[in-house]
PDB file of C-alpha atoms in Angstrom:
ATOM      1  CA  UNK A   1    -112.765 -48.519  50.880  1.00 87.00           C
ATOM      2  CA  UNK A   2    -114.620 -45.745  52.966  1.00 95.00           C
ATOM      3  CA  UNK A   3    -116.572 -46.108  55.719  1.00 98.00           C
ATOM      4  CA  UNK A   4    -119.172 -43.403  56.343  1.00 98.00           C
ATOM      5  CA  UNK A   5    -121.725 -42.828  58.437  1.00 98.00           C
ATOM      6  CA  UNK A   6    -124.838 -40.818  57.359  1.00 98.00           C
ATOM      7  CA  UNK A   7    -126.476 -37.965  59.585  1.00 98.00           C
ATOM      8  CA  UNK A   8    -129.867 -37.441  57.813  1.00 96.00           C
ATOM      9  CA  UNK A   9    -131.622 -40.405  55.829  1.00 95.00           C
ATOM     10  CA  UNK A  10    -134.273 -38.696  53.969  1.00 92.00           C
ATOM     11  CA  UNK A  11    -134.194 -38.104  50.377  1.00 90.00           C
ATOM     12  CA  UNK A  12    -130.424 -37.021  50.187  1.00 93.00           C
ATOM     13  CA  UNK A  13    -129.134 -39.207  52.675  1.00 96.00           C
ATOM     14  CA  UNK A  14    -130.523 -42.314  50.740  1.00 96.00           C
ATOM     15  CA  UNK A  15    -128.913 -40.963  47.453  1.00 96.00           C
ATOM     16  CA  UNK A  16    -125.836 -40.366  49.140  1.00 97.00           C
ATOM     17  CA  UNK A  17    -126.013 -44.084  50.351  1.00 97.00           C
ATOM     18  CA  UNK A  18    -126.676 -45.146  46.765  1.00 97.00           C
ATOM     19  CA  UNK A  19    -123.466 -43.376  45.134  1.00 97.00           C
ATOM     20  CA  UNK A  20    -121.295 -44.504  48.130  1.00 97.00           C
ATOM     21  CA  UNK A  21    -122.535 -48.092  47.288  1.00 97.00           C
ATOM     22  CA  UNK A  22    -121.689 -47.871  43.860  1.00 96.00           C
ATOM     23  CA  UNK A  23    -118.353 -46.375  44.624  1.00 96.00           C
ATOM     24  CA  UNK A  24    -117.611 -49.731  46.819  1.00 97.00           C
ATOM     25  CA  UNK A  25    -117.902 -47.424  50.249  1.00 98.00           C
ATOM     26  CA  UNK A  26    -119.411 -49.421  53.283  1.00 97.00           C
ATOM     27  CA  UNK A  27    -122.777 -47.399  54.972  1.00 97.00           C
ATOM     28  CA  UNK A  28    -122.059 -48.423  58.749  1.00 97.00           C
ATOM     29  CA  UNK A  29    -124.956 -46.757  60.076  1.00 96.00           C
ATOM     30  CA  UNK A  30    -127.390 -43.599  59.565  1.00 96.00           C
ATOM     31  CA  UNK A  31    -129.979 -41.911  62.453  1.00 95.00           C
ATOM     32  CA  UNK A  32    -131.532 -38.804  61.903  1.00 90.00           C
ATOM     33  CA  UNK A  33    -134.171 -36.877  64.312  1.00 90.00           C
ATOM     34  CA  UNK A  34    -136.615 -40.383  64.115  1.00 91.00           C
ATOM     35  CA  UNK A  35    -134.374 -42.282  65.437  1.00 92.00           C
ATOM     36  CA  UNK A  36    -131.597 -40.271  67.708  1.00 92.00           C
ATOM     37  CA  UNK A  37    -130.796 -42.735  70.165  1.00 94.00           C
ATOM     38  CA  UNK A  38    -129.155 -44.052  67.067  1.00 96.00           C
ATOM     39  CA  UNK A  39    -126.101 -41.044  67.608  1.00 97.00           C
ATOM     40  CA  UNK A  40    -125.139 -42.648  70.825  1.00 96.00           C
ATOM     41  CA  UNK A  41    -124.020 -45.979  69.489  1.00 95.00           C
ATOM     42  CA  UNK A  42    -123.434 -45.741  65.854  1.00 96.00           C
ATOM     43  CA  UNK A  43    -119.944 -46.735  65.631  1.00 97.00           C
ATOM     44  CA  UNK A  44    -116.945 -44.434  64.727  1.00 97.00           C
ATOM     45  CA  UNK A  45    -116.157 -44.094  60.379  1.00 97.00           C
ATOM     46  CA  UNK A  46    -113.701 -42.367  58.528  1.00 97.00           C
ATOM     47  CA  UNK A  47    -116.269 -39.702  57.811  1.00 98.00           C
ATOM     48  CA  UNK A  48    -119.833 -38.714  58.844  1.00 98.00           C
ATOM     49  CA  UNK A  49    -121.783 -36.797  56.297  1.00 98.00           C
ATOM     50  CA  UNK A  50    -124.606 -35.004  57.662  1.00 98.00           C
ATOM     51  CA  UNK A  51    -127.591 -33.578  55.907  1.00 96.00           C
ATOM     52  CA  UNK A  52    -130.365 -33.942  58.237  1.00 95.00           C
ATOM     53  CA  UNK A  53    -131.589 -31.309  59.949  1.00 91.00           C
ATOM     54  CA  UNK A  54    -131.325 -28.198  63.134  1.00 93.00           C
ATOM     55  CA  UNK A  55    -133.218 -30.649  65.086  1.00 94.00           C
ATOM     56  CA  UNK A  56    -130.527 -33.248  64.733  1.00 95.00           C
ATOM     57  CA  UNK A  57    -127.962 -31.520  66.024  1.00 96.00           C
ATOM     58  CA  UNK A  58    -127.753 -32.076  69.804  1.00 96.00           C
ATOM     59  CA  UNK A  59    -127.523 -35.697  68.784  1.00 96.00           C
ATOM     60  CA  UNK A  60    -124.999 -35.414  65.904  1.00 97.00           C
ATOM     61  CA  UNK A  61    -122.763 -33.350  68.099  1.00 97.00           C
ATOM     62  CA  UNK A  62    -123.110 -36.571  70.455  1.00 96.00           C
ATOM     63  CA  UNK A  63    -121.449 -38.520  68.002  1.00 97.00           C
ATOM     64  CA  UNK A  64    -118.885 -36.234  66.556  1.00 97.00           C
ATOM     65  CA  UNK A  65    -117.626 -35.557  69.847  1.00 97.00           C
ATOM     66  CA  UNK A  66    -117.587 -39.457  70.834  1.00 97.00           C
ATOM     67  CA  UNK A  67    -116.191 -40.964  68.149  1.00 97.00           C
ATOM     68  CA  UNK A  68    -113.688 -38.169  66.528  1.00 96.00           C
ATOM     69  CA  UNK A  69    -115.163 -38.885  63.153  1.00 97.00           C
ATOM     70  CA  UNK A  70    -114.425 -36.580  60.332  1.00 98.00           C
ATOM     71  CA  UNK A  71    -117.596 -34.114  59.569  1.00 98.00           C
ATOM     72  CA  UNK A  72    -118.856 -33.270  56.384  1.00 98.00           C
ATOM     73  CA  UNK A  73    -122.457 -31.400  56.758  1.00 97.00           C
ATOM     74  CA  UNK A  74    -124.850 -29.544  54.292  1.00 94.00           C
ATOM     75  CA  UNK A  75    -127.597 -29.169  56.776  1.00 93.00           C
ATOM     76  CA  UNK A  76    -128.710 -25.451  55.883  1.00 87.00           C
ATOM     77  CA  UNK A  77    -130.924 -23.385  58.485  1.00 86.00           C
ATOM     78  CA  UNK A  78    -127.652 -23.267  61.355  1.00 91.00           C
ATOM     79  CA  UNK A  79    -127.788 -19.835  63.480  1.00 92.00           C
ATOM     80  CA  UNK A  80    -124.501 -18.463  64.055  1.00 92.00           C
ATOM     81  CA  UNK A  81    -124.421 -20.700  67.411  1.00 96.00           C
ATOM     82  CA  UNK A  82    -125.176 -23.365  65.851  1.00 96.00           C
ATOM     83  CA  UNK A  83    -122.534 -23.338  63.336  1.00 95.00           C
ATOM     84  CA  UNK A  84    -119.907 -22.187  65.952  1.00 96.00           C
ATOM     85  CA  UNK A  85    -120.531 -25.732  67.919  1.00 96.00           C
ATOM     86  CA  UNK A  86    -119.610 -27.315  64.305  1.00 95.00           C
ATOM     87  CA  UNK A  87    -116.462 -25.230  63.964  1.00 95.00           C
ATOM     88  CA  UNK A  88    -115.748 -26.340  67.428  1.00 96.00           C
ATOM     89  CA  UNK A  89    -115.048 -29.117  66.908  1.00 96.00           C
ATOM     90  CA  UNK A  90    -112.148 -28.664  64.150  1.00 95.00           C
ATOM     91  CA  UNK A  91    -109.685 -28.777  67.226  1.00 94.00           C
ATOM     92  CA  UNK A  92    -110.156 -32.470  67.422  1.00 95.00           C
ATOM     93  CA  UNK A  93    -111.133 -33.698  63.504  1.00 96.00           C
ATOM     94  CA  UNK A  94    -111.418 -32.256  60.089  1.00 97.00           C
ATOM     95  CA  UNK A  95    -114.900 -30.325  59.662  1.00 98.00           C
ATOM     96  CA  UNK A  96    -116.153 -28.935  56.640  1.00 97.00           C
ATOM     97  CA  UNK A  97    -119.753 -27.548  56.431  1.00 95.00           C
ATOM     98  CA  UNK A  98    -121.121 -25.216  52.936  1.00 92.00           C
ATOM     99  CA  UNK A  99    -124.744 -25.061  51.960  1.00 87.00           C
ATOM    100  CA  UNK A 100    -123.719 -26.228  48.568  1.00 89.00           C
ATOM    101  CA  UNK A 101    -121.036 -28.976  47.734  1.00 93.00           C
ATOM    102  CA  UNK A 102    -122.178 -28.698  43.744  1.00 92.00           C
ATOM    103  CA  UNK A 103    -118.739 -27.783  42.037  1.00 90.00           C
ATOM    104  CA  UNK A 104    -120.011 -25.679  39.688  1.00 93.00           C
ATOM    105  CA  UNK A 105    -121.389 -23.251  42.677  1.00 93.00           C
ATOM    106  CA  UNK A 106    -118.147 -23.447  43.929  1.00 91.00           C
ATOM    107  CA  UNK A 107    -116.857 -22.196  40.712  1.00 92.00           C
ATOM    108  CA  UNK A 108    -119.329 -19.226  40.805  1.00 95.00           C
ATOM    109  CA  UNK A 109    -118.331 -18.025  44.122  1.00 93.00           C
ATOM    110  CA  UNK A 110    -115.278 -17.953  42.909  1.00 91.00           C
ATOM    111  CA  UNK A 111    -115.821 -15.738  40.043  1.00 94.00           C
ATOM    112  CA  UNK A 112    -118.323 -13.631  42.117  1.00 96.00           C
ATOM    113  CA  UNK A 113    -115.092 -12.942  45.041  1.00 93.00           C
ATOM    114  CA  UNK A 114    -112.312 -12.503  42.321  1.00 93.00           C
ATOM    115  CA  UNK A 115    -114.617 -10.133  39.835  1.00 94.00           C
ATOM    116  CA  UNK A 116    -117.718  -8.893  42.012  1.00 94.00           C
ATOM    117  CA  UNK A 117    -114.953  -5.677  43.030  1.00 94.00           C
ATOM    118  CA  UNK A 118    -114.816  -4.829  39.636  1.00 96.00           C
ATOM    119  CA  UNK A 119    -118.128  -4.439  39.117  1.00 96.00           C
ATOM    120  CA  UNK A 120    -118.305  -2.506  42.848  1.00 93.00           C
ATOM    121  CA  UNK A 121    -120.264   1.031  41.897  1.00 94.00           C
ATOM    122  CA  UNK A 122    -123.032  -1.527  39.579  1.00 97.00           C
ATOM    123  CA  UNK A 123    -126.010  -2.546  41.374  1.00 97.00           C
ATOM    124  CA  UNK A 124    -126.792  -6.091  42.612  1.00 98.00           C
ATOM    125  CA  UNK A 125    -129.529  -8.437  43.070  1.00 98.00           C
ATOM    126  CA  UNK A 126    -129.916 -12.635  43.639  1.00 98.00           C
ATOM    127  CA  UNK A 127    -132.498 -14.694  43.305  1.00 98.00           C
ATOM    128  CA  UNK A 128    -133.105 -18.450  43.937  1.00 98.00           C
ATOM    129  CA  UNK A 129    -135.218 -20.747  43.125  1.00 97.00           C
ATOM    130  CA  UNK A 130    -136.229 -24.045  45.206  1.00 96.00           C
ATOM    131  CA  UNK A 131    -138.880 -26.794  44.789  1.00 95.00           C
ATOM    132  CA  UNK A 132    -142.004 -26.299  47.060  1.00 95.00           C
ATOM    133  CA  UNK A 133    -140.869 -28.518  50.269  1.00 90.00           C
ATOM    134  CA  UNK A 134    -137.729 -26.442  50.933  1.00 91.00           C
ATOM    135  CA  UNK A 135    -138.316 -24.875  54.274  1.00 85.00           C
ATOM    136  CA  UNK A 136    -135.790 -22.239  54.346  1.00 87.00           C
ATOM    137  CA  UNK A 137    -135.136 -19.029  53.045  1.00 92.00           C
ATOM    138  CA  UNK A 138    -133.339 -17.422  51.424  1.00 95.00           C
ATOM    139  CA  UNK A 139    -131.249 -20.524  50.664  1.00 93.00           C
ATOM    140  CA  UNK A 140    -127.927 -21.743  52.298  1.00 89.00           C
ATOM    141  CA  UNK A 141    -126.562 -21.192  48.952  1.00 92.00           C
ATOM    142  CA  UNK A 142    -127.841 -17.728  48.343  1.00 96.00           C
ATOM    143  CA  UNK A 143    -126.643 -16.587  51.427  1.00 94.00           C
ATOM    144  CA  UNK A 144    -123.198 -18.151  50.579  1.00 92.00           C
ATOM    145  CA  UNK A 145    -123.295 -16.434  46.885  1.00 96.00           C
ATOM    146  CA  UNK A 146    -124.378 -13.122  49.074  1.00 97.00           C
ATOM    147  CA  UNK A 147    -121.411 -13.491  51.231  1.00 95.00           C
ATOM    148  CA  UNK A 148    -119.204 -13.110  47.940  1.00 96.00           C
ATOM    149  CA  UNK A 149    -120.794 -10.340  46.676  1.00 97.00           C
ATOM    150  CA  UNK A 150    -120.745  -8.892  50.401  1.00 96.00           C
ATOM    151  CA  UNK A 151    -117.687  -9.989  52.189  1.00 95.00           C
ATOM    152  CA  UNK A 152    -117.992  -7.486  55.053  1.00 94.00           C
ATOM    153  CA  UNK A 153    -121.852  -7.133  55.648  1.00 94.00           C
ATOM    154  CA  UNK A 154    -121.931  -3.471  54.331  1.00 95.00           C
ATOM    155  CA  UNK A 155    -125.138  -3.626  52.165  1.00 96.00           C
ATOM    156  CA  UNK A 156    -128.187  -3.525  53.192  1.00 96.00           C
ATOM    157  CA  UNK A 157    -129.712  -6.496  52.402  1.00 96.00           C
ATOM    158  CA  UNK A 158    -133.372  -6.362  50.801  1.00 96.00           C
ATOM    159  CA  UNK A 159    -135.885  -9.861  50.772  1.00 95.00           C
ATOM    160  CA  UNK A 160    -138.830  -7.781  49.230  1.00 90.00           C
ATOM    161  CA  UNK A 161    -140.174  -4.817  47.632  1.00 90.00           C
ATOM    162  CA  UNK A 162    -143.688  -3.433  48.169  1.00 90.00           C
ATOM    163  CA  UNK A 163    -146.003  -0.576  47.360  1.00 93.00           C
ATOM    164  CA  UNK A 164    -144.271   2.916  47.458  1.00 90.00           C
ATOM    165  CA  UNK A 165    -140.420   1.892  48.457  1.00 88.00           C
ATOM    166  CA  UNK A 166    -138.749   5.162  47.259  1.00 91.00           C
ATOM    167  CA  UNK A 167    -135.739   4.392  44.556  1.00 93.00           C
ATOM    168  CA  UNK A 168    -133.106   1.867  45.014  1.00 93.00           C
ATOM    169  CA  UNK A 169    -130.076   2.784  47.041  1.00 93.00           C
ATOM    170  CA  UNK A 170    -126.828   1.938  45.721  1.00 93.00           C
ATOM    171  CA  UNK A 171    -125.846   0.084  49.294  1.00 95.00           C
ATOM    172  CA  UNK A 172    -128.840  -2.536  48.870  1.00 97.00           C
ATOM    173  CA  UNK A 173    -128.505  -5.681  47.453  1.00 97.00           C
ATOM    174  CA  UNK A 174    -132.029  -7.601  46.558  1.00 97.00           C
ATOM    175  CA  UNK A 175    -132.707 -11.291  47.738  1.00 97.00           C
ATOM    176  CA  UNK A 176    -135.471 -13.012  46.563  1.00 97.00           C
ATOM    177  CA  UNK A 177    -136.842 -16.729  46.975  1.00 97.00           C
ATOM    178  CA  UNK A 178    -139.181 -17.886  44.589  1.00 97.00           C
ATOM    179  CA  UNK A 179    -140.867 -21.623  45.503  1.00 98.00           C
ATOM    180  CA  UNK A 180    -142.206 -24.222  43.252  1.00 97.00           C
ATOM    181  CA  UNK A 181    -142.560 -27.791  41.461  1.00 96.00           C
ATOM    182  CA  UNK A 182    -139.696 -30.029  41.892  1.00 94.00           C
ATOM    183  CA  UNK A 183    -136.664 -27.397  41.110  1.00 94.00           C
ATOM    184  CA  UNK A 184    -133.715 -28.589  42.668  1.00 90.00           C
ATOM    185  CA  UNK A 185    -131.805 -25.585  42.778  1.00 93.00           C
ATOM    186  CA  UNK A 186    -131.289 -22.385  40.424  1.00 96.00           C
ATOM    187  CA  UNK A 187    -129.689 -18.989  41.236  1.00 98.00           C
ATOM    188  CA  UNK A 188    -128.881 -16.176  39.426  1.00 98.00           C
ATOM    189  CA  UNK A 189    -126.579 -13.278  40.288  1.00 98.00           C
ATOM    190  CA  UNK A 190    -127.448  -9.967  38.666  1.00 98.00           C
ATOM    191  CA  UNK A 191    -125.194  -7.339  38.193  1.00 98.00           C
ATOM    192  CA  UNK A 192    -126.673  -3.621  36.335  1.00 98.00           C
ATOM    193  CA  UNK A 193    -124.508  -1.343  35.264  1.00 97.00           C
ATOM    194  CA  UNK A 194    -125.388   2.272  32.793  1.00 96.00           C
ATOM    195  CA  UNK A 195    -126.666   0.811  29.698  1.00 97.00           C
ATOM    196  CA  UNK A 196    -125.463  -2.798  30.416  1.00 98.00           C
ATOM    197  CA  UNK A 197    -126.325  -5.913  32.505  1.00 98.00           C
ATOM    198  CA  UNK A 198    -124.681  -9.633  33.729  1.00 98.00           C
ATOM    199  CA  UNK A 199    -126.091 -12.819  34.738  1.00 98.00           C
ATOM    200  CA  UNK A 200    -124.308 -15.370  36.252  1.00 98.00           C
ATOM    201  CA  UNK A 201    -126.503 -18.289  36.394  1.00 98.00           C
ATOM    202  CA  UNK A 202    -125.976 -22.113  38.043  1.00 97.00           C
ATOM    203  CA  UNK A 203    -128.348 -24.533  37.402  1.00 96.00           C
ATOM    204  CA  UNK A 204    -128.784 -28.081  39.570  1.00 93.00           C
ATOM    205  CA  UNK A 205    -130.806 -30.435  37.291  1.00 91.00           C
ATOM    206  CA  UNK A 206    -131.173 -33.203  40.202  1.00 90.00           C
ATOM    207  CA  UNK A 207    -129.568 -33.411  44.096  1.00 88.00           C
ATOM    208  CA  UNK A 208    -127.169 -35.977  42.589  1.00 93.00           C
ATOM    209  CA  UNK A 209    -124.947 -32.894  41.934  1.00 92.00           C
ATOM    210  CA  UNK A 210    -124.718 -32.162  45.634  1.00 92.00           C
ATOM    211  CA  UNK A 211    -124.687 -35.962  46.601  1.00 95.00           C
ATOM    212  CA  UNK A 212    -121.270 -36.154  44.099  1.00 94.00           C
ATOM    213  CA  UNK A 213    -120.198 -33.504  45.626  1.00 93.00           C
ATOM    214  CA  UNK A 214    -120.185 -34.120  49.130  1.00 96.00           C
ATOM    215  CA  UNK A 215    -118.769 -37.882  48.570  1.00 96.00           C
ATOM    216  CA  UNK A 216    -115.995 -36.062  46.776  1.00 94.00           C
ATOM    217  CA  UNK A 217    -115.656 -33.856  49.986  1.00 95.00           C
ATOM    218  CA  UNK A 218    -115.902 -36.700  52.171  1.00 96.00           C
ATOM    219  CA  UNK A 219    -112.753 -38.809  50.360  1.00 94.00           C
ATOM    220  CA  UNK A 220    -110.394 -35.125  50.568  1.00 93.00           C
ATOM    221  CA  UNK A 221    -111.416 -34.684  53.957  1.00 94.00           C
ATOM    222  CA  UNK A 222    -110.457 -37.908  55.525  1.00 92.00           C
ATOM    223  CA  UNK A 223    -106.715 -37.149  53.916  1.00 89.00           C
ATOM    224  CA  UNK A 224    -106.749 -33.660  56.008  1.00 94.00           C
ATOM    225  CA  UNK A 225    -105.666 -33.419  59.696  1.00 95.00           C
ATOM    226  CA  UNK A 226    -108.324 -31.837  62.217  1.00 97.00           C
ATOM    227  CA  UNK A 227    -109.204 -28.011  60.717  1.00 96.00           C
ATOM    228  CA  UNK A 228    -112.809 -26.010  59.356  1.00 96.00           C
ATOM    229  CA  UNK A 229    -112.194 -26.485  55.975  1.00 94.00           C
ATOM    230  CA  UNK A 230    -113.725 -24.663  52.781  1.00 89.00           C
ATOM    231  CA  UNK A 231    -115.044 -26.574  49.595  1.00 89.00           C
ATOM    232  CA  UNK A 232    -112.140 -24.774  47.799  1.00 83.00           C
ATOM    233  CA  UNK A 233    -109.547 -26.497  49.875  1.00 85.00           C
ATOM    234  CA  UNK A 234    -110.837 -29.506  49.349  1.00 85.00           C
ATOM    235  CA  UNK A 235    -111.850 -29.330  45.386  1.00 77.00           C
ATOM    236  CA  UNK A 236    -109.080 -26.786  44.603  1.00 76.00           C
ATOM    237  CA  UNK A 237    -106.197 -28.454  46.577  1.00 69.00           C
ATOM    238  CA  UNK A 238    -105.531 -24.963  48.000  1.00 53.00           C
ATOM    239  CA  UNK A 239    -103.721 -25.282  51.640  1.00 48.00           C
TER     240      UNK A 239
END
């Protein structure tokens, strides 16, 4: 049996509590930015799975770095700096953080780093779709999915068009957010070639795709000795 402990209790940290329940895992504590002073006495876990927010993180680091607990996070909006006090602390216990644990995304960025070299000289766009609370953008996932298509921040990226913008240039790559209803999650990589065009589309029909995923995470994780990991080491078995 697991024991996690949950960073983040809004809507995805009480649906991650309700899959590890029905999996049998024990919940032995959860604080988010309401209630911080709970960081500095939760007790340790075999993993802590974080989606709560930037604001959260002086306190999560707290608890990470008193307790040794494995990390799994999904908190999107980290700066650089941010993230780098995450990697951090991979010295001391296993760490993973993505902005999407769905494996089907994983399986796109896979196709996008294996075949997006190919398809090198076509041009390039993404766009994402969220529902209307999200309060980021371009999403965590997007800008994973952009990472694939540009591994070594050549292109210059693009987040709008407007009014008399001259032609496209073959280094830009177009990233658009578009914000609405209840959508859970939908992005689509385009790829335009001379008298063809691809879509690669993923689809998240509820956050219980991510939730999955992330338990899933959480159970490799705990087998792994301190190291930043990557969702494909973990799903893939890749070492």
């Amino acid at each position: 049996m697991m024991r996690i402990f949950l960073s983040g209790y809004g809507r995805m940290g009480r649906l991650i509590e309700e899959l590890a329940l029905e999996k049998g895992w024990e919940v032995v504590g959860h604080a988010d930015i309401t209630c911080p002073e709970v960081y500095e006495t939760a007790p340790a876990a075999d993993c802590c799975i974080d989606f709560s927010g930037v604001n959260a993180l002086p306190g999560l680091l707290s608890y990470l770095r008193r307790t040794k607990t494995p990390l799994v996070s999904g908190t999107t909006g980290f700066s650089e700096a941010e993230l780098a006090m995450l990697q951090a602390l991979s010295g001391q216990q296993p760490v993973i953080w993505t902005a999407n644990y769905s494996t089907g995304v994983a399986v796109l960025r896979r196709m996008l780093r294996d075949y997006a070299p190919v398809l090198r000289d076509w041009d390039k766009e993404l766009v994402e779709t969220h529902h209307n609370q999200k309060a980021d953008a371009p999403s965590g996932t997007a800008k994973l999915l952009l990472h694939e298509l540009d591994p070594n921040d050549e292109a210059t990226v693009v987040h709008g068009r407007d009014g008399l913008c001259g032609k496209r240039r073959p280094e830009e790559i177009g990233v658009f957010s578009l914000r609405g209803g209840t959508v859970a999650g939908t992005h689509t990589v385009y790829f335009f070639g001379e008298d063809e065009a691809l879509e690669l589309t993923h689809r998240a029909s509820s956050r219980r795709i991510f939730a999955s995923g992330a338990l899933r995470a959480a159970e490799a994780l705990c087998a792994r000795r301190p190291g930043w990991y990557t969702l494909d080491e973990l799903l893939f078995n890749q070492q």
